[in-house]
Amino acid sequence: MTAPPPARGSAAASSWALAMLFITNVFNQGDRMLFGVVAEPIRKDIGLTDTQLALASGLFFVLFSLLGGIFIARLIDRGNRVRILAAGIALWSLATAATGFAHDYLTLSMARILVGIGEATAFPVAMSLIPDLFSVRVRGRAVSIYQSSNFVGIVGGTILAGVLAASMGWRSMFIVCGLAGVIVATVMVLTVTEPCREAAGDRQPVDAYWADLASGFRRVLANSDVVVLSLGLGFATMMGAVLGAWGPAFLIRVHGVALGQVGLLIGPPVGLGGIIGTVASGFMADMLVKRSGQPERMLVLSLFCVLLALPFMAGFVFAADLRLALVSAGAMNFFLSAVIPPITNYTINHVGPRDRGVAATVLLIAMGLVGGALGPAIVGAISDGGQAALRPDALRNGLAFMLLSPVAAGVLVLVALRALHHNRTISD
C-alpha cells in the first residue's frame, strides 16, 4: 500500500525554512572560500609548502568531513534535523574563528578538520528537509534554489575574504566571519520548525543506530545508478573545488593580481555564472521531466553541460589576458554548476524517504573525496614538482591536468543514462 504524502506546513513556513537553508549554505561555502583567498599569506606566515597547504585545505578537511558525515547521516534520518544543522553551524563557525589563531601546520590542520566535521551537516540536512517541505512538482526548483547558495557563498566569501584580509589581516578575518556564523545557528534553531517526515512505504521498524546505519548504506550503495552518478558528480565538481582552492593563488602568481583585488575580480564572474547555471538547471530539469514523463531525462542536461564546460576550463587555464581568463571562469562555472541539480534531485527522489540523509552523504563523499580532496591535492603536487623549472607556470600545469575531469564525468553520466534507458526498455 502506498504511503500517504506528508502533511506539509504552510507555504510561508516552507519558504522561510528554505531561506534559512540557503543562508546556512552561503556561510558554509563562504567559509570554505576564505581559506583559498588567503592561501598565499597563510603559506608565507606559517611556512608551508603547496602540498601541505593542499592537504590542510583539501584532504584533511574533506576526509574528516566525510568520516563525520557517515555517522551524522543516520542521525539526520532519525533525529531532529533542524537542531542537528544548528549544532553543525555552531561547530564549523567556531572552528573558522579558531583558524585565525593557528600558528603551525598542526593547529591549522586541526581547525580545518573541525570546520569539515561541522559542515558535514549542511548538505545532507537540506536534502532530507526539502522533500518534506515541497511537493515533487516543484522540488527540482527548490533544490536548484538551495544549490545556487553555493555560488552566493563563493562570491560573498571571496570578496569578503580579500577585502577583510587586506584591511585587518587574515587572522582577524577568520575570527570575524566565524563569529557571524554563530548568529546564523541561533536564528536557525529559534525560527525553523522541524517538518513532518514523508512516510516510508515499507513501514519497517527502525533498527538500533549501528544496524540502521549499516543497512542504510547497504541499500543506497546496492543501487549501481546512485554509485555511478555519485562518481560522475565527484568528477564534475573537481574543477570547482580546484578553482576555490587554487584560483586566487593562480591569479596572484600568473596574472599578478593584488591580494586585495583577487576576490573582487574572480568572485563575481564565478559566482554569477554558478547562480544562473544552477537555477536555470533546476527549472529546465523540471520541464524536461514534465514533457517526457521520464525522471532520468533530467540527467541528459547534466551530460551536455559537463562537456560544454571543457573549452571554458581550457580558456581559464591558458588565456594570457586576465579578462579572458575571468570570462572563461564564469562560463565554466555556469556549465559545471548546471550539472549538479539534476543529479542531486534524481538521486534523492529515487531512494527511500528514510535513506535520504545517507544518499545525500554518498553524494557528498563523492564530491568531497574526488572533487574536494583529490583535485586540489593533485594540483598542489604537480605545482610543487615543477617549481624549480617552471616557477609560476608550475601551477598552470597542475590546473591543466584537471581538463580530464569533465571527460571522466561525462563518461560516468552517460553510463548511468544508458543503464537507466535499458532498464526502462525492459520494464516497458
mmCIF file of N, CA, C and O in Angstrom, residues 69-104:
data_model
loop_
_atom_site.group_PDB
_atom_site.id
_atom_site.type_symbol
_atom_site.label_atom_id
_atom_site.label_comp_id
_atom_site.label_asym_id
_atom_site.label_seq_id
_atom_site.Cartn_x
_atom_site.Cartn_y
_atom_site.Cartn_z
ATOM 1 N N GLY A 69 30.483 12.820 8.453
ATOM 2 C CA GLY A 69 29.213 12.779 7.737
ATOM 3 C C GLY A 69 28.590 11.404 7.705
ATOM 4 O O GLY A 69 27.356 11.265 7.708
ATOM 5 N N ILE A 70 29.425 10.351 7.672
ATOM 6 C CA ILE A 70 28.896 8.991 7.658
ATOM 7 C C ILE A 70 28.061 8.718 8.902
ATOM 8 O O ILE A 70 26.974 8.143 8.836
ATOM 9 N N PHE A 71 28.544 9.147 10.044
ATOM 10 C CA PHE A 71 27.812 8.915 11.292
ATOM 11 C C PHE A 71 26.668 9.904 11.477
ATOM 12 O O PHE A 71 25.619 9.568 12.022
ATOM 13 N N ILE A 72 26.872 11.123 10.982
ATOM 14 C CA ILE A 72 25.815 12.130 11.090
ATOM 15 C C ILE A 72 24.633 11.778 10.192
ATOM 16 O O ILE A 72 23.475 12.082 10.513
ATOM 17 N N ALA A 73 24.909 11.097 9.058
ATOM 18 C CA ALA A 73 23.857 10.802 8.081
ATOM 19 C C ALA A 73 22.675 10.085 8.714
ATOM 20 O O ALA A 73 21.515 10.413 8.458
ATOM 21 N N ARG A 74 22.952 9.076 9.530
ATOM 22 C CA ARG A 74 21.854 8.319 10.116
ATOM 23 C C ARG A 74 21.143 9.103 11.206
ATOM 24 O O ARG A 74 19.949 8.931 11.421
ATOM 25 N N LEU A 75 21.872 9.973 11.899
ATOM 26 C CA LEU A 75 21.216 10.842 12.873
ATOM 27 C C LEU A 75 20.224 11.762 12.162
ATOM 28 O O LEU A 75 19.136 12.041 12.677
ATOM 29 N N ILE A 76 20.588 12.216 10.957
ATOM 30 C CA ILE A 76 19.703 13.081 10.183
ATOM 31 C C ILE A 76 18.428 12.345 9.805
ATOM 32 O O ILE A 76 17.328 12.918 9.837
ATOM 33 N N ASP A 77 18.538 11.063 9.461
ATOM 34 C CA ASP A 77 17.360 10.286 9.072
ATOM 35 C C ASP A 77 16.531 9.841 10.271
ATOM 36 O O ASP A 77 15.430 9.312 10.093
ATOM 37 N N ARG A 78 17.044 10.029 11.487
ATOM 38 C CA ARG A 78 16.345 9.560 12.680
ATOM 39 C C ARG A 78 15.939 10.681 13.634
ATOM 40 O O ARG A 78 14.978 10.532 14.389
ATOM 41 N N GLY A 79 16.699 11.790 13.648
ATOM 42 C CA GLY A 79 16.517 12.797 14.680
ATOM 43 C C GLY A 79 15.969 14.114 14.183
ATOM 44 O O GLY A 79 15.440 14.228 13.072
ATOM 45 N N ASN A 80 16.114 15.146 15.011
ATOM 46 C CA ASN A 80 15.641 16.488 14.697
ATOM 47 C C ASN A 80 16.675 17.169 13.810
ATOM 48 O O ASN A 80 17.752 17.561 14.262
ATOM 49 N N ARG A 81 16.340 17.313 12.530
ATOM 50 C CA ARG A 81 17.313 17.796 11.554
ATOM 51 C C ARG A 81 17.671 19.257 11.757
ATOM 52 O O ARG A 81 18.817 19.668 11.511
ATOM 53 N N VAL A 82 16.713 20.057 12.208
ATOM 54 C CA VAL A 82 16.984 21.481 12.419
ATOM 55 C C VAL A 82 18.021 21.671 13.520
ATOM 56 O O VAL A 82 18.976 22.450 13.383
ATOM 57 N N ARG A 83 17.878 20.929 14.605
ATOM 58 C CA ARG A 83 18.834 21.055 15.706
ATOM 59 C C ARG A 83 20.206 20.507 15.319
ATOM 60 O O ARG A 83 21.243 21.060 15.714
ATOM 61 N N ILE A 84 20.217 19.429 14.545
ATOM 62 C CA ILE A 84 21.499 18.872 14.082
ATOM 63 C C ILE A 84 22.230 19.897 13.223
ATOM 64 O O ILE A 84 23.442 20.110 13.367
ATOM 65 N N LEU A 85 21.501 20.559 12.323
ATOM 66 C CA LEU A 85 22.122 21.557 11.467
ATOM 67 C C LEU A 85 22.612 22.746 12.280
ATOM 68 O O LEU A 85 23.717 23.254 12.042
ATOM 69 N N ALA A 86 21.820 23.215 13.245
ATOM 70 C CA ALA A 86 22.242 24.343 14.071
ATOM 71 C C ALA A 86 23.525 24.023 14.830
ATOM 72 O O ALA A 86 24.429 24.863 14.940
ATOM 73 N N ALA A 87 23.620 22.790 15.342
ATOM 74 C CA ALA A 87 24.847 22.381 16.034
ATOM 75 C C ALA A 87 26.030 22.353 15.079
ATOM 76 O O ALA A 87 27.146 22.762 15.429
ATOM 77 N N GLY A 88 25.792 21.877 13.850
ATOM 78 C CA GLY A 88 26.857 21.853 12.852
ATOM 79 C C GLY A 88 27.339 23.251 12.496
ATOM 80 O O GLY A 88 28.553 23.492 12.368
ATOM 81 N N ILE A 89 26.399 24.187 12.327
ATOM 82 C CA ILE A 89 26.772 25.574 12.012
ATOM 83 C C ILE A 89 27.645 26.152 13.120
ATOM 84 O O ILE A 89 28.669 26.800 12.870
ATOM 85 N N ALA A 90 27.217 25.932 14.368
ATOM 86 C CA ALA A 90 27.976 26.461 15.511
ATOM 87 C C ALA A 90 29.395 25.891 15.524
ATOM 88 O O ALA A 90 30.373 26.614 15.765
ATOM 89 N N LEU A 91 29.525 24.576 15.277
ATOM 90 C CA LEU A 91 30.848 23.942 15.306
ATOM 91 C C LEU A 91 31.752 24.498 14.216
ATOM 92 O O LEU A 91 32.899 24.890 14.477
ATOM 93 N N TRP A 92 31.258 24.546 12.954
ATOM 94 C CA TRP A 92 32.165 24.998 11.894
ATOM 95 C C TRP A 92 32.475 26.487 12.016
ATOM 96 O O TRP A 92 33.568 26.931 11.643
ATOM 97 N N SER A 93 31.544 27.263 12.579
ATOM 98 C CA SER A 93 31.789 28.698 12.735
ATOM 99 C C SER A 93 32.853 28.962 13.802
ATOM 100 O O SER A 93 33.757 29.792 13.607
ATOM 101 N N LEU A 94 32.756 28.256 14.923
ATOM 102 C CA LEU A 94 33.764 28.415 15.975
ATOM 103 C C LEU A 94 35.131 27.921 15.494
ATOM 104 O O LEU A 94 36.171 28.516 15.817
ATOM 105 N N ALA A 95 35.137 26.841 14.700
ATOM 106 C CA ALA A 95 36.399 26.338 14.166
ATOM 107 C C ALA A 95 36.982 27.303 13.131
ATOM 108 O O ALA A 95 38.211 27.440 13.019
ATOM 109 N N THR A 96 36.112 27.981 12.357
ATOM 110 C CA THR A 96 36.589 29.002 11.427
ATOM 111 C C THR A 96 37.280 30.126 12.186
ATOM 112 O O THR A 96 38.363 30.590 11.797
ATOM 113 N N ALA A 97 36.655 30.550 13.284
ATOM 114 C CA ALA A 97 37.281 31.581 14.125
ATOM 115 C C ALA A 97 38.614 31.087 14.681
ATOM 116 O O ALA A 97 39.600 31.838 14.742
ATOM 117 N N ALA A 98 38.673 29.795 15.062
ATOM 118 C CA ALA A 98 39.911 29.239 15.612
ATOM 119 C C ALA A 98 41.031 29.201 14.580
ATOM 120 O O ALA A 98 42.214 29.223 14.943
ATOM 121 N N THR A 99 40.685 29.152 13.280
ATOM 122 C CA THR A 99 41.709 29.164 12.230
ATOM 123 C C THR A 99 42.568 30.418 12.330
ATOM 124 O O THR A 99 43.761 30.396 12.019
ATOM 125 N N GLY A 100 41.964 31.494 12.788
ATOM 126 C CA GLY A 100 42.711 32.737 12.938
ATOM 127 C C GLY A 100 43.784 32.682 13.999
ATOM 128 O O GLY A 100 44.658 33.558 14.044
ATOM 129 N N PHE A 101 43.745 31.674 14.877
ATOM 130 C CA PHE A 101 44.751 31.534 15.941
ATOM 131 C C PHE A 101 45.799 30.473 15.610
ATOM 132 O O PHE A 101 46.677 30.203 16.428
ATOM 133 N N ALA A 102 45.694 29.850 14.426
ATOM 134 C CA ALA A 102 46.641 28.794 14.058
ATOM 135 C C ALA A 102 48.058 29.370 13.955
ATOM 136 O O ALA A 102 48.257 30.446 13.390
ATOM 137 N N HIS A 103 49.030 28.625 14.482
ATOM 138 C CA HIS A 103 50.413 29.115 14.471
ATOM 139 C C HIS A 103 51.388 28.130 13.827
ATOM 140 O O HIS A 103 52.572 28.434 13.675
ATOM 141 N N ASP A 104 50.898 26.924 13.456
ATOM 142 C CA ASP A 104 51.743 25.966 12.757
ATOM 143 C C ASP A 104 50.855 25.024 11.952
ATOM 144 O O ASP A 104 49.624 25.148 11.945
#
